[in-house]
């Protein structure tokens, strides 16, 4: 069969081993490149089909394909699946006993493996490197390759040492794969893994079947139940499978209990559970119809359930990358799905504060803060969400998508410069230290005990904002924080940033969404 062109041999294997009729998108090109001994850099969104890009070439080339992955917990599943297809696969990581690891090493030495999954720290052991030096290696696949970069959200120091691979194995092809990489991360991947000359294979990040929606947080659990009941038919048999992300373990527990109390099948998942409880939850999610997992971000990496109909965020993710990756777990089967998120002022304040308090180096913090800004801009945008999201990943969508909340129900944007000035001056005149509730009271002219005690009822800004209700003022304040005109301290106290000066002086004007609240309910899908 080796007389056939590579593309034909690859297609044969695809059909014979995997039972798929054809390659998806750029898969075929990547596979050809690697089978013929070239390096490659692969950027493909989650669910795009990255695994085949190294699994299949490992079968076509002589020797074992070595897959470096940080996701130890998933190796067993991947290997089991491959074995079911008749592929001779194994893994080496810290979960194996010494005799088990020895058995794998023996199989490797006897040339009885097509694919070997290995954790980076294991690969880098002199013993493992020596072993691979004595066995023919088909290729190295570096999965989750963005982990090499400090700028990414998933930095793993061991990954930076993978630069030894091209030195020790100069003639073995290397393929680096990731679902998330901005320009900077991509540059890091190239330099650490010595892939400057490797062709880049990039597939679109657009997930047209996912409807993106962001709404203002009022009472999150009630909003969530309403969303699930009205759009994902839960409550009886036939509800949809979904994932609900929360920031803390406690809110995961609370939310799962709340859903259960509402008669909605839900299970909690977070890193505080025992490994047994976690894998039980994961198994239930994979096997049961219509189960909802309430989880921290610990859940989901590598979970391959095609019919997840919605991903809901009750708390703000840390970055656009995180948001994209988490929402990307919805609708892998290509059917209509929803990415639903609620967020509010306290989220913005919380995440900003977590960032400010982290002990990461200053330059890393600056990058993280810029990433957060991008996410907040996405939340507050009056433009198409998909356009905003894709442009962050360097992709241009020419027309608004027609399948996000802002497209379906365009929000009113209004010149709110005057209101912004009122809010900023209330913050400044009260001494740059009170929270949104107090500032709102001042603007609305409420003579609360606290206001009177502080003498704030005598300020010129007292009562200047009665043309709006308190929800509007909260929204204005939130947008001012999101956009960086106000900053929040440890106690949610707001202070005006230097950026606010131009606005106060009237040198810049400000368009704000009148309010996210009005529009949201009407974007729901019509009854099927
Ligand atoms: P990624 O690693 O990019 O998240 P996977 O490699 O896990 O994606 O693939 C996602 C899903 O798509 C898997 O269920 C896989 O079996 C399926 N898949 C991949 N390539 C093809 C193909 N050419 N034809 C049909 N299904 C495919
Ligand atoms: Zn849109």
Coordinates of C-alpha atoms and ligand atoms in Angstrom, one line a residue:
X1 CA 0.0 0.0 0.0
X2 CA 3.0 2.4 0.5
X3 CA 3.0 2.9 -3.3
X4 CA -0.2 5.0 -2.9
X5 CA 0.0 8.7 -2.3
X6 CA 0.0 9.8 1.3
X7 CA -3.5 11.3 1.1
X8 CA -5.0 8.0 -0.1
X9 CA -3.3 6.0 2.5
X10 CA -4.5 8.4 5.2
X11 CA -8.1 8.2 4.0
X12 CA -7.9 4.4 4.0
X13 CA -6.8 4.4 7.6
X14 CA -9.4 6.9 8.5
X15 CA -12.2 4.8 7.2
X16 CA -10.8 1.4 8.3
X17 CA -9.7 2.4 11.8
X18 CA -12.1 5.2 12.7
X19 CA -15.0 4.5 10.4
X20 CA -15.3 8.1 9.3
X21 CA -15.9 8.8 5.6
X22 CA -13.8 12.0 5.2
X23 CA -11.5 14.4 6.9
X24 CA -12.8 17.5 8.4
X25 CA -11.5 20.9 7.3
X26 CA -7.7 21.1 7.5
X27 CA -7.3 17.7 9.1
X28 CA -6.2 16.1 5.8
X29 CA -3.6 18.7 5.0
X30 CA -2.1 18.5 8.5
X31 CA -1.9 14.7 8.4
X32 CA -0.2 14.7 5.0
X33 CA 2.3 17.2 6.3
X34 CA 3.2 15.2 9.4
X35 CA 3.2 11.8 7.7
X36 CA 5.7 13.1 5.2
X37 CA 8.0 14.2 8.1
X38 CA 7.2 17.9 8.5
X39 CA 6.4 19.9 11.6
X40 CA 3.1 21.7 12.1
X41 CA 1.4 24.2 14.4
X42 CA -2.3 23.4 14.7
X43 CA -4.8 25.9 16.0
X44 CA -8.2 24.4 16.1
X45 CA -11.1 25.1 18.4
X46 CA -12.2 22.6 20.9
X47 CA -14.1 19.8 19.3
X48 CA -12.5 20.5 15.9
X49 CA -10.8 17.2 15.7
X50 CA -7.2 17.8 16.8
X51 CA -6.6 14.2 18.0
X52 CA -6.7 12.6 14.6
X53 CA -4.0 15.0 13.4
X54 CA -1.4 13.1 15.4
X55 CA -3.1 9.8 16.0
X56 CA -3.5 8.9 12.3
X57 CA 0.1 9.9 11.3
X58 CA 1.4 7.8 14.2
X59 CA -0.2 4.8 12.5
X60 CA 1.2 5.6 9.1
X61 CA 4.7 6.4 10.2
X62 CA 7.2 3.9 11.5
X63 CA 7.5 3.8 15.3
X64 CA 5.5 5.1 18.2
X65 CA 3.7 8.5 18.2
X66 CA 4.5 10.2 21.5
X67 CA 1.7 12.5 22.7
X68 CA 2.6 15.0 25.4
X69 CA -0.4 16.0 27.4
X70 CA -0.9 17.8 30.7
X71 CA -4.3 16.1 31.2
X72 CA -3.3 13.0 33.1
X73 CA -6.9 12.4 34.1
X74 CA -8.0 11.9 30.5
X75 CA -5.2 9.7 29.3
X76 CA -6.9 6.5 30.3
X77 CA -10.1 7.3 28.5
X78 CA -8.3 8.3 25.3
X79 CA -6.2 5.1 25.4
X80 CA -9.2 2.9 26.0
X81 CA -11.0 4.5 23.1
X82 CA -8.0 3.9 20.8
X83 CA -7.7 0.3 21.9
X84 CA -11.4 -0.3 21.1
X85 CA -10.5 0.8 17.5
X86 CA -7.7 -1.7 17.5
X87 CA -4.9 0.8 18.0
X88 CA -2.0 -0.3 20.2
X89 CA -2.0 2.6 22.7
X90 CA -0.7 3.1 26.2
X91 CA 0.1 5.9 28.7
X92 CA 2.8 6.7 31.1
X93 CA 2.0 8.9 34.1
X94 CA 2.0 9.1 37.9
X95 CA -1.2 7.1 38.2
X96 CA 0.5 3.9 37.1
X97 CA 2.1 1.5 39.6
X98 CA 5.8 0.7 39.1
X99 CA 5.0 -2.7 37.5
X100 CA 2.4 -1.2 35.2
X101 CA 4.8 1.5 34.1
X102 CA 7.5 -1.2 33.5
X103 CA 5.1 -3.2 31.3
X104 CA 4.4 -0.1 29.2
X105 CA 8.1 0.6 28.9
X106 CA 8.8 -3.0 27.8
X107 CA 6.1 -2.8 25.2
X108 CA 7.7 0.4 23.9
X109 CA 11.1 -1.2 23.7
X110 CA 9.7 -4.2 21.8
X111 CA 8.1 -1.8 19.3
X112 CA 4.6 -2.9 20.2
X113 CA 3.1 0.5 20.5
X114 CA 1.5 2.8 18.0
X115 CA 0.8 5.6 20.4
X116 CA 2.1 6.5 23.8
X117 CA 0.5 9.3 25.9
X118 CA 2.9 10.8 28.4
X119 CA 2.8 13.5 31.0
X120 CA 5.5 16.2 30.3
X121 CA 7.3 15.7 33.6
X122 CA 7.5 12.0 32.8
X123 CA 8.7 12.5 29.3
X124 CA 11.5 14.8 30.6
X125 CA 12.9 12.2 32.9
X126 CA 16.3 11.1 31.6
X127 CA 15.1 7.6 31.8
X128 CA 12.2 8.2 29.5
X129 CA 14.2 10.2 27.0
X130 CA 16.8 7.5 26.9
X131 CA 14.1 4.9 26.3
X132 CA 12.7 6.9 23.4
X133 CA 16.2 7.3 22.1
X134 CA 16.4 3.6 21.6
X135 CA 13.0 3.0 20.1
X136 CA 11.8 4.4 16.7
X137 CA 9.6 7.4 17.3
X138 CA 7.0 8.3 14.6
X139 CA 6.4 11.8 15.9
X140 CA 5.9 14.0 18.9
X141 CA 2.6 15.6 19.4
X142 CA 2.5 18.4 22.0
X143 CA -1.1 18.8 23.0
X144 CA -2.5 21.9 24.8
X145 CA 0.7 23.5 23.5
X146 CA -0.4 27.0 24.8
X147 CA 0.8 25.7 28.2
X148 CA 4.3 26.7 27.2
X149 CA 3.4 30.3 27.4
X150 CA 3.4 32.4 30.5
X151 CA 0.9 34.7 28.7
X152 CA -1.7 31.9 28.4
X153 CA -4.1 31.0 31.1
X154 CA -2.6 27.6 31.7
X155 CA 1.1 28.0 32.0
X156 CA 3.0 24.8 32.9
X157 CA 6.7 25.2 33.6
X158 CA 7.5 21.6 32.4
X159 CA 6.2 22.6 29.0
X160 CA 9.0 25.1 28.7
X161 CA 11.5 22.4 28.8
X162 CA 10.1 20.6 25.8
X163 CA 12.6 22.6 23.8
X164 CA 14.9 19.6 24.4
X165 CA 12.9 17.5 21.9
X166 CA 14.3 19.1 18.8
X167 CA 17.8 18.8 20.2
X168 CA 17.5 15.2 21.2
X169 CA 15.3 14.1 18.3
X170 CA 16.1 16.5 15.5
X171 CA 14.6 14.5 12.7
X172 CA 11.4 13.5 14.3
X173 CA 8.4 15.6 13.3
X174 CA 6.8 17.8 16.0
X175 CA 3.2 18.8 15.9
X176 CA 2.0 21.4 18.4
X177 CA -1.8 21.7 19.0
X178 CA -4.0 24.1 20.8
X179 CA -7.5 25.5 20.9
X180 CA -6.5 28.8 22.3
X181 CA -3.7 31.0 21.2
X182 CA -3.5 34.7 20.7
X183 CA -0.5 36.2 18.8
X184 CA 1.7 36.3 21.8
X185 CA 1.0 32.7 22.8
X186 CA 1.5 31.6 19.3
X187 CA 4.9 33.3 19.2
X188 CA 5.9 31.6 22.4
X189 CA 4.9 28.2 21.1
X190 CA 7.1 28.7 18.1
X191 CA 10.1 29.8 20.0
X192 CA 9.9 27.3 22.9
X193 CA 9.2 24.3 20.6
X194 CA 11.4 25.5 17.8
X195 CA 8.7 25.7 15.2
X196 CA 9.6 28.9 13.5
X197 CA 9.4 27.3 10.1
X198 CA 6.5 25.0 10.7
X199 CA 3.4 25.8 8.7
X200 CA 0.4 27.0 10.7
X201 CA -2.9 25.3 10.2
X202 CA -5.7 27.5 11.5
X203 CA -9.3 26.6 11.4
X204 CA -12.1 29.0 12.1
X205 CA -13.1 29.5 15.7
X206 CA -16.7 30.3 14.7
X207 CA -19.3 28.0 16.2
X208 CA -22.4 29.1 14.3
X209 CA -24.8 26.8 16.1
X210 CA -24.0 28.4 19.5
X211 CA -26.3 31.3 20.4
X212 CA -24.4 33.7 22.6
X213 CA -26.3 35.6 25.3
X214 CA -25.2 37.8 28.2
X215 CA -27.7 39.3 30.6
X216 CA -27.5 41.3 33.7
X217 CA -27.4 39.4 37.0
X218 CA -30.4 40.1 39.2
X219 CA -31.2 36.9 41.0
X220 CA -29.0 34.4 39.3
X221 CA -30.5 31.1 40.5
X222 CA -34.0 32.2 39.5
X223 CA -32.8 33.4 36.2
X224 CA -31.0 30.1 35.6
X225 CA -34.1 28.0 36.5
X226 CA -36.2 30.2 34.2
X227 CA -33.8 29.8 31.4
X228 CA -33.6 26.0 31.8
X229 CA -37.3 25.6 32.2
X230 CA -38.3 27.7 29.2
X231 CA -35.7 26.7 26.8
X232 CA -34.2 23.4 27.8
X233 CA -37.3 21.6 28.9
X234 CA -36.1 20.3 32.2
X235 CA -38.2 19.2 35.0
X236 CA -39.4 15.9 33.5
X237 CA -37.7 13.3 31.4
X238 CA -36.5 14.8 28.1
X239 CA -34.6 17.8 29.6
X240 CA -31.4 18.8 27.9
X241 CA -27.9 18.1 29.1
X242 CA -26.1 21.3 30.1
X243 CA -23.1 22.6 32.1
X244 CA -23.5 25.4 34.7
X245 CA -20.2 27.1 35.6
X246 CA -19.7 28.8 39.0
X247 CA -16.6 30.4 40.5
X248 CA -16.6 28.8 43.9
X249 CA -17.1 25.3 45.3
X250 CA -19.7 26.7 47.6
X251 CA -21.8 28.3 44.9
X252 CA -21.5 25.0 42.9
X253 CA -22.9 23.1 45.8
X254 CA -25.7 25.7 46.5
X255 CA -26.7 25.9 42.8
X256 CA -26.8 22.1 42.4
X257 CA -29.0 21.8 45.5
X258 CA -31.2 24.6 44.3
X259 CA -31.7 22.9 40.9
X260 CA -32.5 19.6 42.5
X261 CA -35.0 21.3 44.8
X262 CA -36.7 22.6 41.7
X263 CA -37.0 19.1 40.3
X264 CA -34.2 19.5 37.8
X265 CA -31.7 16.7 37.5
X266 CA -28.3 18.2 38.5
X267 CA -25.0 17.0 40.0
X268 CA -22.1 19.0 41.5
X269 CA -18.5 18.8 40.3
X270 CA -15.5 20.6 41.8
X271 CA -12.0 19.9 42.9
X272 CA -13.0 19.6 46.5
X273 CA -14.8 16.3 45.8
X274 CA -13.0 13.0 46.1
X275 CA -11.7 11.5 42.9
X276 CA -14.4 8.8 43.1
X277 CA -17.2 11.4 43.5
X278 CA -15.7 13.3 40.6
X279 CA -15.5 10.4 38.2
X280 CA -18.9 9.3 39.2
X281 CA -20.4 12.7 38.4
X282 CA -18.5 12.7 35.1
X283 CA -19.7 9.3 34.2
X284 CA -23.3 10.2 35.0
X285 CA -23.0 13.2 32.8
X286 CA -21.7 11.3 29.9
X287 CA -24.2 8.4 30.2
X288 CA -27.4 9.9 31.4
X289 CA -29.8 11.9 29.2
X290 CA -30.6 15.4 30.3
X291 CA -28.4 15.7 33.3
X292 CA -27.0 19.1 34.3
X293 CA -23.5 19.4 35.8
X294 CA -22.9 22.4 38.1
X295 CA -19.2 22.8 38.2
X296 CA -16.1 25.0 38.7
X297 CA -13.8 25.3 35.7
X298 CA -12.2 22.1 37.0
X299 CA -14.8 20.3 34.9
X300 CA -14.8 19.9 31.2
X301 CA -11.3 19.7 29.8
X302 CA -11.5 16.9 27.3
X303 CA -15.1 16.0 28.0
X304 CA -16.5 14.8 24.7
X305 CA -20.2 14.8 25.0
X306 CA -21.7 15.8 21.7
X307 CA -25.2 16.8 22.8
X308 CA -24.6 19.4 25.5
X309 CA -27.3 21.8 24.7
X310 CA -26.3 24.7 26.9
X311 CA -23.4 26.1 28.9
X312 CA -24.4 28.7 31.5
X313 CA -22.1 31.0 33.4
X314 CA -23.3 32.2 36.7
X315 CA -20.0 34.0 37.3
X316 CA -17.7 35.7 35.0
X317 CA -14.9 33.6 33.4
X318 CA -11.3 34.9 33.8
X319 CA -10.7 35.6 30.2
X320 CA -12.1 35.4 26.6
X321 CA -10.1 32.2 26.2
X322 CA -11.7 30.7 29.2
X323 CA -15.1 31.8 28.0
X324 CA -14.6 30.5 24.5
X325 CA -13.3 27.2 25.8
X326 CA -16.1 26.7 28.3
X327 CA -18.9 27.7 26.0
X328 CA -17.3 25.6 23.3
X329 CA -18.4 22.5 25.2
X330 CA -22.0 23.2 24.0
X331 CA -23.2 21.8 20.7
X332 CA -20.4 19.7 19.4
X333 CA -22.9 17.8 17.4
X334 CA -23.6 21.0 15.4
X335 CA -27.2 21.4 16.6
X336 CA -28.6 24.6 18.0
X337 CA -27.2 25.3 21.5
X338 CA -27.0 28.2 23.9
X339 CA -24.1 30.0 25.7
X340 CA -25.8 31.9 28.4
X341 CA -24.2 34.1 31.0
X342 CA -25.3 36.5 33.7
X343 CA -23.0 39.0 35.2
X344 CA -23.1 42.1 37.3
X345 CA -21.1 44.8 39.0
X346 CA -19.9 42.5 41.8
X347 CA -18.4 40.1 39.3
X348 CA -16.4 42.9 37.7
X349 CA -15.2 44.0 41.1
X350 CA -14.4 40.5 42.3
X351 CA -12.4 39.5 39.2
X352 CA -10.5 42.8 39.2
X353 CA -9.7 42.4 42.8
X354 CA -8.6 38.8 42.4
X355 CA -6.3 40.0 39.7
X356 CA -4.9 42.9 41.8
X357 CA -4.2 40.7 44.7
X358 CA -2.6 37.8 42.9
X359 CA 1.2 37.6 43.4
X360 CA 2.0 37.1 39.7
X361 CA 4.7 39.4 38.3
X362 CA 3.5 42.8 37.2
X363 CA 3.8 42.2 33.5
X364 CA 1.8 39.0 33.7
X365 CA -0.8 40.9 35.7
X366 CA -1.0 43.5 33.0
X367 CA -1.7 40.9 30.4
X368 CA -4.3 39.3 32.5
X369 CA -5.9 42.6 33.1
X370 CA -6.0 43.3 29.4
X371 CA -7.6 39.9 28.8
X372 CA -10.2 40.7 31.4
X373 CA -10.9 44.0 29.8
X374 CA -11.6 42.2 26.5
X375 CA -14.1 40.0 28.2
X376 CA -15.8 42.9 29.9
X377 CA -16.0 44.7 26.6
X378 CA -17.6 41.6 25.2
X379 CA -20.2 41.6 28.0
X380 CA -21.0 45.3 27.6
X381 CA -21.0 45.4 23.8
X382 CA -23.9 46.7 21.9
X383 CA -22.5 45.1 18.7
X384 CA -22.7 41.5 17.5
X385 CA -21.3 39.2 20.2
X386 CA -19.9 36.7 17.7
X387 CA -18.1 39.5 15.8
X388 CA -16.6 40.7 19.1
X389 CA -15.6 37.2 20.1
X390 CA -14.0 36.2 16.8
X391 CA -12.2 39.5 16.4
X392 CA -10.5 38.7 19.7
X393 CA -9.1 35.6 18.1
X394 CA -8.0 37.5 15.1
X395 CA -10.8 36.5 12.9
X396 CA -13.1 38.8 11.0
X397 CA -16.8 38.0 10.6
X398 CA -18.1 40.4 7.9
X399 CA -21.7 40.6 8.8
X400 CA -23.4 40.5 12.2
X401 CA -24.3 36.9 13.0
X402 CA -28.0 37.0 13.6
X403 CA -27.7 34.4 16.3
X404 CA -26.7 36.3 19.4
X405 CA -28.7 38.4 21.8
X406 CA -27.5 41.7 20.4
X407 CA -28.3 40.7 16.9
X408 CA -31.7 39.3 17.8
X409 CA -32.7 42.2 20.0
X410 CA -30.4 45.2 19.3
X411 CA -29.8 47.0 22.6
X412 CA -30.4 50.7 22.8
X413 CA -27.2 52.6 22.9
X414 CA -27.5 56.1 24.3
X415 CA -25.2 59.0 24.9
X416 CA -24.8 58.8 28.6
X417 CA -22.0 61.3 29.0
X418 CA -24.1 63.4 31.3
X419 CA -25.1 60.5 33.5
X420 CA -21.5 59.2 33.6
X421 CA -20.4 62.7 34.8
X422 CA -23.0 62.7 37.5
X423 CA -21.9 59.3 38.7
X424 CA -18.2 60.1 38.6
X425 CA -18.7 63.3 40.4
X426 CA -20.8 61.6 43.1
X427 CA -17.9 59.2 43.6
X428 CA -15.3 61.9 43.7
X429 CA -17.2 64.2 46.0
X430 CA -18.0 61.4 48.5
X431 CA -14.2 60.8 48.8
X432 CA -13.6 57.9 46.3
X433 CA -14.4 55.2 48.8
X434 CA -18.1 54.3 48.8
X435 CA -19.8 51.4 47.0
X436 CA -22.3 51.4 44.2
X437 CA -25.3 51.2 46.6
X438 CA -24.4 54.3 48.5
X439 CA -23.5 56.3 45.3
X440 CA -26.8 55.3 43.9
X441 CA -28.6 56.6 47.0
X442 CA -26.7 59.9 46.7
X443 CA -27.7 60.3 43.1
X444 CA -31.3 59.5 43.8
X445 CA -31.4 61.9 46.7
X446 CA -32.3 59.3 49.4
X447 CA -31.9 60.7 52.9
X448 CA -30.7 57.5 54.4
X449 CA -29.3 57.5 58.0
X450 CA -25.9 56.9 56.6
X451 CA -26.1 59.7 54.1
X452 CA -27.3 62.2 56.7
X453 CA -24.7 61.1 59.2
X454 CA -22.0 61.6 56.5
X455 CA -23.5 64.9 55.4
X456 CA -23.8 63.6 51.8
X457 CA -27.2 65.1 51.5
X458 CA -25.5 68.5 51.4
X459 CA -23.4 67.7 48.3
X460 CA -24.2 69.4 45.0
X461 CA -24.6 65.9 43.4
X462 CA -27.2 64.8 46.0
X463 CA -30.4 64.0 44.1
X464 CA -29.2 65.0 40.6
X465 CA -30.1 61.6 39.2
X466 CA -33.8 61.2 39.9
X467 CA -34.5 61.0 36.1
X468 CA -33.4 57.4 36.3
X469 CA -34.2 54.5 38.6
X470 CA -31.6 52.7 40.7
X471 CA -31.2 49.9 38.3
X472 CA -30.1 52.3 35.6
X473 CA -27.6 53.9 38.0
X474 CA -26.2 50.5 39.0
X475 CA -25.8 49.7 35.3
X476 CA -24.1 53.0 34.6
X477 CA -21.7 52.4 37.5
X478 CA -21.0 48.8 36.4
X479 CA -20.3 49.9 32.9
X480 CA -18.0 52.6 34.2
X481 CA -16.1 50.0 36.2
X482 CA -16.0 47.6 33.2
X483 CA -14.7 50.4 30.9
X484 CA -12.0 51.4 33.5
X485 CA -13.4 54.9 34.4
X486 CA -13.9 53.6 38.0
X487 CA -11.9 51.2 40.0
X488 CA -13.0 49.2 43.0
X489 CA -11.0 48.7 46.2
X490 CA -11.0 45.6 48.5
X491 CA -14.3 46.6 50.1
X492 CA -16.1 47.3 46.8
X493 CA -15.5 51.0 47.4
X494 CA -15.4 52.9 44.0
X495 CA -12.8 55.4 43.0
X496 CA -12.4 57.5 39.9
X497 CA -9.4 56.5 37.8
X498 CA -7.2 59.0 35.9
X499 CA -9.0 57.9 32.7
X500 CA -12.2 59.5 34.1
X501 CA -10.8 63.0 33.9
X502 CA -11.4 63.5 30.2
X503 CA -14.9 62.4 30.7
X504 CA -15.6 64.7 33.6
X505 CA -14.2 67.6 31.6
X506 CA -16.4 66.7 28.7
X507 CA -13.4 66.0 26.4
X508 CA -14.7 62.5 25.7
X509 CA -18.2 61.3 25.3
X510 CA -19.7 58.0 26.3
X511 CA -22.2 55.7 24.6
X512 CA -23.7 53.2 27.0
X513 CA -26.1 50.4 26.6
X514 CA -29.3 51.9 28.0
X515 CA -29.6 48.8 29.9
X516 CA -29.2 45.1 29.2
X517 CA -32.2 44.3 31.3
X518 CA -34.9 45.5 28.9
X519 CA -34.0 43.4 25.9
X520 CA -33.1 40.1 27.3
X521 CA -36.3 38.2 27.7
X522 CA -37.4 38.6 24.1
X523 CA -34.4 36.8 22.7
X524 CA -35.6 33.4 23.7
X525 CA -36.1 30.9 21.0
X526 CA -39.6 30.5 19.9
X527 CA -41.3 27.2 20.8
X528 CA -40.0 24.4 18.6
Ligands
LIG1 P1 -10.4 18.4 19.9 O1 -9.3 17.6 20.4 O2 -10.0 19.3 18.8 O3 -11.3 19.0 20.9 P2 -11.4 15.8 19.1 O4 -10.1 15.3 18.4 O5 -11.6 15.3 20.5 O6 -11.4 17.4 19.1 O7 -12.6 15.5 18.1 C1 -13.9 15.9 18.5 C2 -14.9 15.0 18.0 O8 -15.0 15.0 16.5 C3 -14.6 13.5 18.3 O9 -15.8 12.9 18.8 C4 -14.1 12.9 17.1 O10 -14.3 11.5 17.1 C5 -14.9 13.7 16.0 N1 -14.1 13.7 14.7 C6 -12.9 14.1 14.5 N2 -12.5 14.1 13.2 C7 -13.6 13.6 12.6 C8 -13.9 13.3 11.2 N3 -13.0 13.5 10.2 N4 -15.1 12.8 10.9 C9 -16.0 12.6 11.9 N5 -15.8 12.9 13.2 C10 -14.6 13.4 13.6
LIG2 ZN1 -24.6 38.4 16.5

